Amino acid sequence: MHRLRRFADERDWQQFHTPKNLAMALAGEVGELVAELQWLTPEESARVMADPDHAARVRAEIGDVMIYLARLGDVLGIDLLTAATDKLSDAARRYPVERSFGSSAKAPPADNAD
Amino acid sequence: MHRLRRFADERDWQQFHTPKNLAMALAGEVGELVAELQWLTPEESARVMADPDHAARVRAEIGDVMIYLARLGDVLGIDLLTAATDKLSDAARRYPVERSFGSSAKAPPADNAD
Amino acid sequence: MHRLRRFADERDWQQFHTPKNLAMALAGEVGELVAELQWLTPEESARVMADPDHAARVRAEIGDVMIYLARLGDVLGIDLLTAATDKLSDAARRYPVERSFGSSAKAPPADNAD
Amino acid sequence: MHRLRRFADERDWQQFHTPKNLAMALAGEVGELVAELQWLTPEESARVMADPDHAARVRAEIGDVMIYLARLGDVLGIDLLTAATDKLSDAARRYPVERSFGSSAKAPPADNAD
């Protein structure tokens, strides 16, 4: 996102935007997102967008997380979609449909990937 | 990312992919990303992609984070780029260039936003 | 925990144990703990200690989180129990029993504390 | 911490305090702690307690993290100090002094432990 880079440039904030600092900022924003869902049951969380106030807060946190992830990808020279697609191809190999159907054992993509 | 949704569908994993669970998975992956940078100085972190092994690990973690963020946006019906752009517009209002130049006080976009 | 400090001293690791680095290490370990519970329902999570393997993993992650939190308290000169007790006294004032009974609205102690 | 349990009991909050929810709350509080240090250099972070306002914020976040970690240990029946001590004994075996002196390679205790 070029607009993000310009935003940081205009304010001379690249000096703060090292990968280490951006990873911390990302962790902070993910913490705020998690906090929005922490007392909900999984079922309530699936309906969270039906409450306009809560929906706005969740959407704002998702936006913040995306901003820092994009900034981090930019300073590291990593394309987010390519990196995700490559990991997904790995996951498809490690979790073939026939063995993984309906099992949470090591369920979702990228879990325990490293 | 349609491919992500199909990946979960084929394995009957949507049952696990509630917003609450996906937010936790996102936090777990961000934790792994942070762990890759935790003992580096900020300067060393800026050179992390020069080491092929470390670069591959960081790239894989970024891919994992992007996968779960995309999945979360998908189940919540939130477009990641629009959410980020809207937050960036807020940040531009709250941190005008003239007052924010070179100051880390409340520096980067989205910091303390809520 | 003096034993922790000696452990770091003996290995000449205090150089890495800045508050910034330790906060990142703490976030990484909490991410691993969260990952152990991410696909469980809240009810399943309440029975997690009944499975010896899963119990051992959760206990090990709790131990890791405690190690870094204790290290962080040590380098910052913050007594963990006193800091927690002080926050709990704040929370008792902000969430009086009569108004908070059974309501998750702003439920648990320390939520939205800042 | 008995006082913590009574605090939750009095407000009928045990219903929200499943291990899953408490792990999320812990992640949220650690995110706030990380956010307090994210734009500091490691050296600045080592002096953070010299600034009374910043020190108070960091101390409050440490208190919040400790509260949720203690609550989590309580509901899981895990003694925090014993769990930490056991992990430290593991780490001492895996990182003998003679091989680990001054090396951040896989430096601190519990790193990559699982």
PDB file of C-alpha atoms in Angstrom, chain D:
ATOM      1  CA  MET D   1      -4.414 -15.515  44.788  1.00  0.00           C
ATOM      2  CA  HIS D   2      -7.534 -16.079  46.809  1.00  0.00           C
ATOM      3  CA  ARG D   3      -8.466 -12.420  46.571  1.00  0.00           C
ATOM      4  CA  LEU D   4      -8.727 -12.735  42.797  1.00  0.00           C
ATOM      5  CA  ARG D   5     -11.043 -15.708  43.013  1.00  0.00           C
ATOM      6  CA  ARG D   6     -13.258 -13.919  45.531  1.00  0.00           C
ATOM      7  CA  PHE D   7     -13.324 -10.872  43.266  1.00  0.00           C
ATOM      8  CA  ALA D   8     -14.676 -12.996  40.413  1.00  0.00           C
ATOM      9  CA  ASP D   9     -17.038 -14.942  42.676  1.00  0.00           C
ATOM     10  CA  GLU D  10     -18.614 -11.839  44.160  1.00  0.00           C
ATOM     11  CA  ARG D  11     -19.426 -10.535  40.695  1.00  0.00           C
ATOM     12  CA  ASP D  12     -20.557 -13.919  39.343  1.00  0.00           C
ATOM     13  CA  TRP D  13     -17.839 -13.699  36.710  1.00  0.00           C
ATOM     14  CA  GLN D  14     -16.600 -17.293  36.925  1.00  0.00           C
ATOM     15  CA  GLN D  15     -19.003 -18.021  34.073  1.00  0.00           C
ATOM     16  CA  PHE D  16     -16.766 -15.934  31.773  1.00  0.00           C
ATOM     17  CA  HIS D  17     -13.524 -17.224  33.223  1.00  0.00           C
ATOM     18  CA  THR D  18     -12.991 -20.323  31.108  1.00  0.00           C
ATOM     19  CA  PRO D  19      -9.361 -21.094  30.246  1.00  0.00           C
ATOM     20  CA  LYS D  20     -10.074 -20.097  26.637  1.00  0.00           C
ATOM     21  CA  ASN D  21     -11.497 -16.701  27.586  1.00  0.00           C
ATOM     22  CA  LEU D  22      -8.786 -16.032  30.164  1.00  0.00           C
ATOM     23  CA  ALA D  23      -6.050 -16.880  27.650  1.00  0.00           C
ATOM     24  CA  MET D  24      -7.573 -14.303  25.309  1.00  0.00           C
ATOM     25  CA  ALA D  25      -7.737 -11.730  28.095  1.00  0.00           C
ATOM     26  CA  LEU D  26      -4.089 -12.464  28.888  1.00  0.00           C
ATOM     27  CA  ALA D  27      -3.169 -11.949  25.220  1.00  0.00           C
ATOM     28  CA  GLY D  28      -5.059  -8.651  25.203  1.00  0.00           C
ATOM     29  CA  GLU D  29      -3.230  -7.360  28.264  1.00  0.00           C
ATOM     30  CA  VAL D  30       0.161  -8.481  26.941  1.00  0.00           C
ATOM     31  CA  GLY D  31      -0.687  -6.572  23.769  1.00  0.00           C
ATOM     32  CA  GLU D  32      -1.200  -3.419  25.835  1.00  0.00           C
ATOM     33  CA  LEU D  33       2.116  -4.000  27.616  1.00  0.00           C
ATOM     34  CA  VAL D  34       3.941  -4.499  24.318  1.00  0.00           C
ATOM     35  CA  ALA D  35       2.332  -1.309  22.986  1.00  0.00           C
ATOM     36  CA  GLU D  36       3.902   0.671  25.846  1.00  0.00           C
ATOM     37  CA  LEU D  37       7.377  -0.316  24.633  1.00  0.00           C
ATOM     38  CA  GLN D  38       6.926  -0.620  20.875  1.00  0.00           C
ATOM     39  CA  TRP D  39       8.458   2.666  19.729  1.00  0.00           C
ATOM     40  CA  LEU D  40      11.294   2.713  22.265  1.00  0.00           C
ATOM     41  CA  THR D  41      14.772   1.495  21.447  1.00  0.00           C
ATOM     42  CA  PRO D  42      15.926  -1.372  23.678  1.00  0.00           C
ATOM     43  CA  GLU D  43      18.106   1.166  25.524  1.00  0.00           C
ATOM     44  CA  GLU D  44      15.184   3.538  26.041  1.00  0.00           C
ATOM     45  CA  SER D  45      13.097   0.617  27.267  1.00  0.00           C
ATOM     46  CA  ALA D  46      15.759  -0.083  29.909  1.00  0.00           C
ATOM     47  CA  ARG D  47      15.189   3.444  31.270  1.00  0.00           C
ATOM     48  CA  VAL D  48      11.396   3.444  31.041  1.00  0.00           C
ATOM     49  CA  MET D  49      10.877   3.383  34.815  1.00  0.00           C
ATOM     50  CA  ALA D  50      12.709   6.717  35.131  1.00  0.00           C
ATOM     51  CA  ASP D  51       9.699   8.491  33.588  1.00  0.00           C
ATOM     52  CA  PRO D  52       6.979   8.509  36.282  1.00  0.00           C
ATOM     53  CA  ASP D  53       4.034   8.575  33.870  1.00  0.00           C
ATOM     54  CA  HIS D  54       5.394   5.863  31.609  1.00  0.00           C
ATOM     55  CA  ALA D  55       6.468   3.836  34.653  1.00  0.00           C
ATOM     56  CA  ALA D  56       2.932   3.957  36.050  1.00  0.00           C
ATOM     57  CA  ARG D  57       1.464   2.752  32.761  1.00  0.00           C
ATOM     58  CA  VAL D  58       3.958  -0.104  32.431  1.00  0.00           C
ATOM     59  CA  ARG D  59       3.387  -1.111  36.058  1.00  0.00           C
ATOM     60  CA  ALA D  60      -0.387  -1.104  35.563  1.00  0.00           C
ATOM     61  CA  GLU D  61      -0.070  -3.315  32.477  1.00  0.00           C
ATOM     62  CA  ILE D  62       2.230  -5.725  34.316  1.00  0.00           C
ATOM     63  CA  GLY D  63      -0.396  -5.868  37.063  1.00  0.00           C
ATOM     64  CA  ASP D  64      -3.131  -6.676  34.527  1.00  0.00           C
ATOM     65  CA  VAL D  65      -1.030  -9.430  32.926  1.00  0.00           C
ATOM     66  CA  MET D  66      -0.305 -10.933  36.350  1.00  0.00           C
ATOM     67  CA  ILE D  67      -4.010 -10.838  37.290  1.00  0.00           C
ATOM     68  CA  TYR D  68      -5.093 -12.849  34.262  1.00  0.00           C
ATOM     69  CA  LEU D  69      -2.148 -15.242  34.480  1.00  0.00           C
ATOM     70  CA  ALA D  70      -2.996 -15.922  38.146  1.00  0.00           C
ATOM     71  CA  ARG D  71      -6.692 -16.378  37.285  1.00  0.00           C
ATOM     72  CA  LEU D  72      -5.731 -18.803  34.504  1.00  0.00           C
ATOM     73  CA  GLY D  73      -3.441 -20.788  36.791  1.00  0.00           C
ATOM     74  CA  ASP D  74      -6.244 -20.913  39.351  1.00  0.00           C
ATOM     75  CA  VAL D  75      -8.933 -22.255  37.008  1.00  0.00           C
ATOM     76  CA  LEU D  76      -6.509 -24.780  35.483  1.00  0.00           C
ATOM     77  CA  GLY D  77      -5.145 -25.910  38.851  1.00  0.00           C
ATOM     78  CA  ILE D  78      -1.601 -24.988  37.813  1.00  0.00           C
ATOM     79  CA  ASP D  79       0.784 -23.455  40.336  1.00  0.00           C
ATOM     80  CA  LEU D  80       2.599 -20.697  38.457  1.00  0.00           C
ATOM     81  CA  LEU D  81       5.869 -20.850  40.350  1.00  0.00           C
ATOM     82  CA  THR D  82       6.134 -24.627  40.183  1.00  0.00           C
ATOM     83  CA  ALA D  83       5.373 -24.587  36.455  1.00  0.00           C
ATOM     84  CA  ALA D  84       8.036 -21.896  35.920  1.00  0.00           C
ATOM     85  CA  THR D  85      10.600 -23.713  38.036  1.00  0.00           C
ATOM     86  CA  ASP D  86      10.022 -26.957  36.146  1.00  0.00           C
ATOM     87  CA  LYS D  87      10.480 -25.173  32.808  1.00  0.00           C
ATOM     88  CA  LEU D  88      13.620 -23.505  34.101  1.00  0.00           C
ATOM     89  CA  SER D  89      15.077 -26.891  35.041  1.00  0.00           C
ATOM     90  CA  ASP D  90      14.346 -28.084  31.497  1.00  0.00           C
ATOM     91  CA  ALA D  91      16.011 -24.979  30.091  1.00  0.00           C
ATOM     92  CA  ALA D  92      19.092 -25.508  32.247  1.00  0.00           C
ATOM     93  CA  ARG D  93      19.493 -28.949  30.703  1.00  0.00           C
ATOM     94  CA  ARG D  94      18.914 -27.720  27.161  1.00  0.00           C
ATOM     95  CA  TYR D  95      21.165 -24.665  27.450  1.00  0.00           C
ATOM     96  CA  PRO D  96      24.231 -25.703  29.438  1.00  0.00           C
ATOM     97  CA  VAL D  97      26.305 -22.731  30.537  1.00  0.00           C
ATOM     98  CA  GLU D  98      29.408 -23.752  28.636  1.00  0.00           C
ATOM     99  CA  ARG D  99      27.619 -23.862  25.288  1.00  0.00           C
ATOM    100  CA  SER D 100      25.244 -20.945  25.763  1.00  0.00           C
ATOM    101  CA  PHE D 101      27.497 -18.250  27.183  1.00  0.00           C
ATOM    102  CA  GLY D 102      26.754 -14.925  25.525  1.00  0.00           C
ATOM    103  CA  SER D 103      25.048 -16.481  22.550  1.00  0.00           C
ATOM    104  CA  SER D 104      21.617 -15.309  21.525  1.00  0.00           C
ATOM    105  CA  ALA D 105      21.346 -18.066  18.965  1.00  0.00           C
ATOM    106  CA  LYS D 106      18.668 -19.872  20.860  1.00  0.00           C
ATOM    107  CA  ALA D 107      19.260 -17.794  23.850  1.00  0.00           C
ATOM    108  CA  PRO D 108      16.778 -17.290  26.599  1.00  0.00           C
ATOM    109  CA  PRO D 109      15.093 -19.938  28.666  1.00  0.00           C
ATOM    110  CA  ALA D 110      12.084 -21.596  27.136  1.00  0.00           C
ATOM    111  CA  ASP D 111      12.712 -20.207  23.678  1.00  0.00           C
ATOM    112  CA  ASN D 112      11.516 -22.618  21.030  1.00  0.00           C
ATOM    113  CA  ALA D 113      10.795 -24.963  23.857  1.00  0.00           C
ATOM    114  CA  ASP D 114       8.011 -26.847  22.214  1.00  0.00           C
TER     115      ASP D 114
END
